[in-house]
Amino acid sequence: FEEYEYNIEKAKKILSDNGYPNGFEFDLVVSNRYSLDKIAQVIQSQLAKINVKVNIDLVEWGIFISKWRNSDFDAFVSLNSGSIDPDIQFYRTFHSGGSTNVFLYSNPIVDKLLQDGRTEIDVSKRIQIYNQLQKILVKESPILFLYSPNIIYAGQNYVEGFTPLANESLIFLRETWLNK
């Protein structure tokens, strides 16, 4: 995929060319969990350089979930992790009727690719479908993936059933046991 360059002047020009010569302002909903406020502060600082004012709305987890489920936000910061099968994450997030498509993204071509991807049994064809899908998602950018952390876990060989997740969540910890 083509990467975007860091270019403040180009970003200002894009804003100006699209009707925002003086920038704009928006609210960024952030949960008080997982140190997401620090990520929001970096976003705020970076966007200020192109005259985009970010109002950080730091809320407790229950309020965040309520706003998220009801699509009651301009933008939000969240942690996300994928899975081995792209259907699990992509379908629910990017399909027009997806259960976590809270930003109400809709693209009939994406919907068809998602449906094709989840029903195709030939692995090489699935790879082609999801590669095509990713190209569209990168171009349209309905969401922005800011970074992928390097997460390191350590444990003893008698710790079993532990499932590390990319978002550092320990929701599967109850399925972990010590075999000694």
PDB file of C-alpha atoms in Angstrom:
ATOM      1  CA  PHE A   1       0.000   0.000   0.000  1.00  0.00           C
ATOM      2  CA  GLU A   2       1.115   3.526  -0.692  1.00  0.00           C
ATOM      3  CA  GLU A   3       2.003   5.306   2.518  1.00  0.00           C
ATOM      4  CA  TYR A   4       0.968   8.843   3.319  1.00  0.00           C
ATOM      5  CA  GLU A   5       3.823  11.255   3.814  1.00  0.00           C
ATOM      6  CA  TYR A   6       4.029  13.591   6.793  1.00  0.00           C
ATOM      7  CA  ASN A   7       3.528  16.971   5.139  1.00  0.00           C
ATOM      8  CA  ILE A   8       1.820  19.747   7.078  1.00  0.00           C
ATOM      9  CA  GLU A   9       1.579  22.144   4.134  1.00  0.00           C
ATOM     10  CA  LYS A  10       0.051  19.479   1.889  1.00  0.00           C
ATOM     11  CA  ALA A  11      -2.476  18.610   4.618  1.00  0.00           C
ATOM     12  CA  LYS A  12      -3.454  22.290   4.970  1.00  0.00           C
ATOM     13  CA  LYS A  13      -3.895  22.526   1.200  1.00  0.00           C
ATOM     14  CA  ILE A  14      -6.105  19.427   1.141  1.00  0.00           C
ATOM     15  CA  LEU A  15      -8.255  20.949   3.885  1.00  0.00           C
ATOM     16  CA  SER A  16      -8.452  24.267   2.029  1.00  0.00           C
ATOM     17  CA  ASP A  17      -9.271  22.592  -1.298  1.00  0.00           C
ATOM     18  CA  ASN A  18     -12.127  20.757   0.428  1.00  0.00           C
ATOM     19  CA  GLY A  19     -13.750  23.814   1.984  1.00  0.00           C
ATOM     20  CA  TYR A  20     -11.840  24.103   5.272  1.00  0.00           C
ATOM     21  CA  PRO A  21      -9.280  26.894   4.684  1.00  0.00           C
ATOM     22  CA  ASN A  22      -9.255  27.697   8.415  1.00  0.00           C
ATOM     23  CA  GLY A  23      -9.423  24.105   9.602  1.00  0.00           C
ATOM     24  CA  PHE A  24     -12.334  22.817  11.665  1.00  0.00           C
ATOM     25  CA  GLU A  25     -13.212  21.518  15.117  1.00  0.00           C
ATOM     26  CA  PHE A  26     -14.514  18.176  16.362  1.00  0.00           C
ATOM     27  CA  ASP A  27     -15.066  16.195  19.545  1.00  0.00           C
ATOM     28  CA  LEU A  28     -13.000  13.069  20.162  1.00  0.00           C
ATOM     29  CA  VAL A  29     -14.622  10.621  22.591  1.00  0.00           C
ATOM     30  CA  VAL A  30     -12.091   8.681  24.628  1.00  0.00           C
ATOM     31  CA  SER A  31     -12.499   6.094  27.372  1.00  0.00           C
ATOM     32  CA  ASN A  32     -10.542   6.558  30.578  1.00  0.00           C
ATOM     33  CA  ARG A  33      -9.263   2.966  30.209  1.00  0.00           C
ATOM     34  CA  TYR A  34      -5.997   1.713  28.717  1.00  0.00           C
ATOM     35  CA  SER A  35      -4.288   5.147  28.743  1.00  0.00           C
ATOM     36  CA  LEU A  36      -6.226   6.141  25.628  1.00  0.00           C
ATOM     37  CA  ASP A  37      -6.179   9.744  26.825  1.00  0.00           C
ATOM     38  CA  LYS A  38      -2.469   9.868  25.956  1.00  0.00           C
ATOM     39  CA  ILE A  39      -3.229   8.770  22.400  1.00  0.00           C
ATOM     40  CA  ALA A  40      -5.956  11.419  22.199  1.00  0.00           C
ATOM     41  CA  GLN A  41      -3.499  14.086  23.363  1.00  0.00           C
ATOM     42  CA  VAL A  42      -1.058  13.130  20.597  1.00  0.00           C
ATOM     43  CA  ILE A  43      -3.878  13.311  18.020  1.00  0.00           C
ATOM     44  CA  GLN A  44      -4.898  16.702  19.410  1.00  0.00           C
ATOM     45  CA  SER A  45      -1.330  18.014  19.242  1.00  0.00           C
ATOM     46  CA  GLN A  46      -0.692  16.707  15.727  1.00  0.00           C
ATOM     47  CA  LEU A  47      -3.945  18.018  14.252  1.00  0.00           C
ATOM     48  CA  ALA A  48      -3.458  21.448  15.853  1.00  0.00           C
ATOM     49  CA  LYS A  49      -0.542  21.887  13.427  1.00  0.00           C
ATOM     50  CA  ILE A  50      -3.036  21.977  10.535  1.00  0.00           C
ATOM     51  CA  ASN A  51      -5.595  24.151  12.364  1.00  0.00           C
ATOM     52  CA  VAL A  52      -7.873  21.290  13.337  1.00  0.00           C
ATOM     53  CA  LYS A  53      -9.084  21.719  16.899  1.00  0.00           C
ATOM     54  CA  VAL A  54      -9.736  18.471  18.764  1.00  0.00           C
ATOM     55  CA  ASN A  55     -11.898  18.636  21.888  1.00  0.00           C
ATOM     56  CA  ILE A  56     -11.110  15.578  23.981  1.00  0.00           C
ATOM     57  CA  ASP A  57     -14.187  14.125  25.675  1.00  0.00           C
ATOM     58  CA  LEU A  58     -12.703  11.787  28.315  1.00  0.00           C
ATOM     59  CA  VAL A  59     -15.485   9.582  29.674  1.00  0.00           C
ATOM     60  CA  GLU A  60     -15.785   6.502  31.865  1.00  0.00           C
ATOM     61  CA  TRP A  61     -16.111   3.132  30.155  1.00  0.00           C
ATOM     62  CA  GLY A  62     -19.904   2.763  30.409  1.00  0.00           C
ATOM     63  CA  ILE A  63     -20.522   6.175  28.859  1.00  0.00           C
ATOM     64  CA  PHE A  64     -17.988   5.438  26.116  1.00  0.00           C
ATOM     65  CA  ILE A  65     -19.747   2.173  25.237  1.00  0.00           C
ATOM     66  CA  SER A  66     -23.131   3.919  25.191  1.00  0.00           C
ATOM     67  CA  LYS A  67     -21.866   6.657  22.870  1.00  0.00           C
ATOM     68  CA  TRP A  68     -20.086   4.073  20.707  1.00  0.00           C
ATOM     69  CA  ARG A  69     -23.124   1.758  20.367  1.00  0.00           C
ATOM     70  CA  ASN A  70     -25.422   4.702  19.556  1.00  0.00           C
ATOM     71  CA  SER A  71     -23.009   6.303  17.057  1.00  0.00           C
ATOM     72  CA  ASP A  72     -23.049   9.390  19.284  1.00  0.00           C
ATOM     73  CA  PHE A  73     -19.635  10.825  18.385  1.00  0.00           C
ATOM     74  CA  ASP A  74     -17.710  12.842  15.826  1.00  0.00           C
ATOM     75  CA  ALA A  75     -14.738  10.521  16.299  1.00  0.00           C
ATOM     76  CA  PHE A  76     -13.439   8.140  18.952  1.00  0.00           C
ATOM     77  CA  VAL A  77     -10.244   6.424  20.025  1.00  0.00           C
ATOM     78  CA  SER A  78     -10.425   2.715  20.633  1.00  0.00           C
ATOM     79  CA  LEU A  79      -8.261  -0.359  20.822  1.00  0.00           C
ATOM     80  CA  ASN A  80      -8.860  -3.122  18.374  1.00  0.00           C
ATOM     81  CA  SER A  81      -7.385  -6.498  17.697  1.00  0.00           C
ATOM     82  CA  GLY A  82      -7.798  -8.765  14.754  1.00  0.00           C
ATOM     83  CA  SER A  83      -8.093 -12.478  14.433  1.00  0.00           C
ATOM     84  CA  ILE A  84      -6.644 -15.216  12.290  1.00  0.00           C
ATOM     85  CA  ASP A  85      -9.649 -15.129   9.945  1.00  0.00           C
ATOM     86  CA  PRO A  86     -10.247 -11.638   8.492  1.00  0.00           C
ATOM     87  CA  ASP A  87     -13.992 -12.282   8.218  1.00  0.00           C
ATOM     88  CA  ILE A  88     -14.452 -11.969  11.972  1.00  0.00           C
ATOM     89  CA  GLN A  89     -13.102  -8.426  12.186  1.00  0.00           C
ATOM     90  CA  PHE A  90     -13.860  -7.077   8.728  1.00  0.00           C
ATOM     91  CA  TYR A  91     -17.481  -8.163   8.333  1.00  0.00           C
ATOM     92  CA  ARG A  92     -18.742  -6.831  11.642  1.00  0.00           C
ATOM     93  CA  THR A  93     -16.767  -3.594  11.262  1.00  0.00           C
ATOM     94  CA  PHE A  94     -17.139  -2.653   7.585  1.00  0.00           C
ATOM     95  CA  HIS A  95     -20.303  -4.337   6.288  1.00  0.00           C
ATOM     96  CA  SER A  96     -23.220  -1.891   6.028  1.00  0.00           C
ATOM     97  CA  GLY A  97     -25.153  -4.030   8.515  1.00  0.00           C
ATOM     98  CA  GLY A  98     -22.143  -5.043  10.609  1.00  0.00           C
ATOM     99  CA  SER A  99     -22.682  -5.285  14.361  1.00  0.00           C
ATOM    100  CA  THR A 100     -19.767  -2.949  15.165  1.00  0.00           C
ATOM    101  CA  ASN A 101     -20.120  -0.615  12.181  1.00  0.00           C
ATOM    102  CA  VAL A 102     -20.924   2.221  14.566  1.00  0.00           C
ATOM    103  CA  PHE A 103     -19.523   4.848  12.190  1.00  0.00           C
ATOM    104  CA  LEU A 104     -22.216   3.843   9.668  1.00  0.00           C
ATOM    105  CA  TYR A 105     -19.821   3.142   6.790  1.00  0.00           C
ATOM    106  CA  SER A 106     -21.596   1.872   3.692  1.00  0.00           C
ATOM    107  CA  ASN A 107     -20.165   0.761   0.363  1.00  0.00           C
ATOM    108  CA  PRO A 108     -21.984  -1.829  -1.795  1.00  0.00           C
ATOM    109  CA  ILE A 109     -18.710  -3.059  -3.322  1.00  0.00           C
ATOM    110  CA  VAL A 110     -17.237  -3.610   0.141  1.00  0.00           C
ATOM    111  CA  ASP A 111     -20.423  -5.398   1.230  1.00  0.00           C
ATOM    112  CA  LYS A 112     -20.173  -7.750  -1.765  1.00  0.00           C
ATOM    113  CA  LEU A 113     -16.479  -8.454  -1.177  1.00  0.00           C
ATOM    114  CA  LEU A 114     -17.178  -9.178   2.486  1.00  0.00           C
ATOM    115  CA  GLN A 115     -19.965 -11.578   1.557  1.00  0.00           C
ATOM    116  CA  ASP A 116     -17.769 -13.234  -1.079  1.00  0.00           C
ATOM    117  CA  GLY A 117     -14.872 -13.508   1.368  1.00  0.00           C
ATOM    118  CA  ARG A 118     -16.898 -15.196   4.066  1.00  0.00           C
ATOM    119  CA  THR A 119     -18.367 -17.776   1.681  1.00  0.00           C
ATOM    120  CA  GLU A 120     -15.289 -18.560  -0.440  1.00  0.00           C
ATOM    121  CA  ILE A 121     -13.576 -21.811   0.549  1.00  0.00           C
ATOM    122  CA  ASP A 122     -10.564 -21.558  -1.793  1.00  0.00           C
ATOM    123  CA  VAL A 123      -7.808 -19.924   0.294  1.00  0.00           C
ATOM    124  CA  SER A 124      -6.035 -18.268  -2.651  1.00  0.00           C
ATOM    125  CA  LYS A 125      -9.323 -16.726  -3.839  1.00  0.00           C
ATOM    126  CA  ARG A 126     -10.065 -15.501  -0.298  1.00  0.00           C
ATOM    127  CA  ILE A 127      -6.655 -13.833  -0.183  1.00  0.00           C
ATOM    128  CA  GLN A 128      -7.435 -12.034  -3.463  1.00  0.00           C
ATOM    129  CA  ILE A 129     -10.833 -10.929  -2.162  1.00  0.00           C
ATOM    130  CA  TYR A 130      -9.441  -9.564   1.108  1.00  0.00           C
ATOM    131  CA  ASN A 131      -6.518  -7.870  -0.661  1.00  0.00           C
ATOM    132  CA  GLN A 132      -8.996  -6.091  -2.946  1.00  0.00           C
ATOM    133  CA  LEU A 133     -11.109  -5.186   0.086  1.00  0.00           C
ATOM    134  CA  GLN A 134      -8.125  -3.744   1.950  1.00  0.00           C
ATOM    135  CA  LYS A 135      -7.197  -1.539  -1.021  1.00  0.00           C
ATOM    136  CA  ILE A 136     -10.667   0.004  -0.956  1.00  0.00           C
ATOM    137  CA  LEU A 137     -10.580   0.470   2.818  1.00  0.00           C
ATOM    138  CA  VAL A 138      -7.156   2.112   2.695  1.00  0.00           C
ATOM    139  CA  LYS A 139      -8.309   4.480  -0.060  1.00  0.00           C
ATOM    140  CA  GLU A 140     -11.612   5.395   1.607  1.00  0.00           C
ATOM    141  CA  SER A 141     -10.245   5.286   5.180  1.00  0.00           C
ATOM    142  CA  PRO A 142     -13.527   4.932   7.081  1.00  0.00           C
ATOM    143  CA  ILE A 143     -11.328   4.357  10.125  1.00  0.00           C
ATOM    144  CA  LEU A 144      -7.670   5.061  10.793  1.00  0.00           C
ATOM    145  CA  PHE A 145      -5.331   2.552  12.331  1.00  0.00           C
ATOM    146  CA  LEU A 146      -2.782   4.689  14.139  1.00  0.00           C
ATOM    147  CA  TYR A 147      -0.276   2.114  15.262  1.00  0.00           C
ATOM    148  CA  SER A 148       0.362  -1.507  16.106  1.00  0.00           C
ATOM    149  CA  PRO A 149       2.082  -1.921  19.448  1.00  0.00           C
ATOM    150  CA  ASN A 150       4.838  -4.410  20.098  1.00  0.00           C
ATOM    151  CA  ILE A 151       3.474  -6.387  23.012  1.00  0.00           C
ATOM    152  CA  ILE A 152       5.660  -8.799  24.915  1.00  0.00           C
ATOM    153  CA  TYR A 153       4.297 -11.403  27.304  1.00  0.00           C
ATOM    154  CA  ALA A 154       6.397 -13.666  29.468  1.00  0.00           C
ATOM    155  CA  GLY A 155       5.351 -16.770  31.314  1.00  0.00           C
ATOM    156  CA  GLN A 156       6.401 -20.143  32.566  1.00  0.00           C
ATOM    157  CA  ASN A 157       5.945 -23.361  30.600  1.00  0.00           C
ATOM    158  CA  TYR A 158       3.306 -24.512  33.092  1.00  0.00           C
ATOM    159  CA  VAL A 159       0.980 -21.573  32.242  1.00  0.00           C
ATOM    160  CA  GLU A 160      -1.611 -22.959  29.837  1.00  0.00           C
ATOM    161  CA  GLY A 161      -4.601 -21.608  27.945  1.00  0.00           C
ATOM    162  CA  PHE A 162      -3.343 -18.017  27.889  1.00  0.00           C
ATOM    163  CA  THR A 163      -4.506 -16.049  24.823  1.00  0.00           C
ATOM    164  CA  PRO A 164      -2.677 -12.762  24.216  1.00  0.00           C
ATOM    165  CA  LEU A 165      -4.625 -10.119  22.313  1.00  0.00           C
ATOM    166  CA  ALA A 166      -3.259  -7.206  20.306  1.00  0.00           C
ATOM    167  CA  ASN A 167      -5.293  -4.725  22.359  1.00  0.00           C
ATOM    168  CA  GLU A 168      -3.624  -5.947  25.573  1.00  0.00           C
ATOM    169  CA  SER A 169      -6.981  -7.090  26.929  1.00  0.00           C
ATOM    170  CA  LEU A 170      -6.979  -9.983  29.355  1.00  0.00           C
ATOM    171  CA  ILE A 171     -10.581 -11.028  28.729  1.00  0.00           C
ATOM    172  CA  PHE A 172      -9.529 -14.638  28.205  1.00  0.00           C
ATOM    173  CA  LEU A 173      -7.555 -14.783  31.448  1.00  0.00           C
ATOM    174  CA  ARG A 174     -10.328 -16.848  33.064  1.00  0.00           C
ATOM    175  CA  GLU A 175      -9.435 -19.595  30.580  1.00  0.00           C
ATOM    176  CA  THR A 176      -5.812 -19.640  31.762  1.00  0.00           C
ATOM    177  CA  TRP A 177      -4.577 -22.134  34.317  1.00  0.00           C
ATOM    178  CA  LEU A 178      -1.383 -23.315  35.953  1.00  0.00           C
ATOM    179  CA  ASN A 179      -0.478 -26.917  35.207  1.00  0.00           C
ATOM    180  CA  LYS A 180       1.947 -27.791  37.978  1.00  0.00           C
TER     181      LYS A 180
END
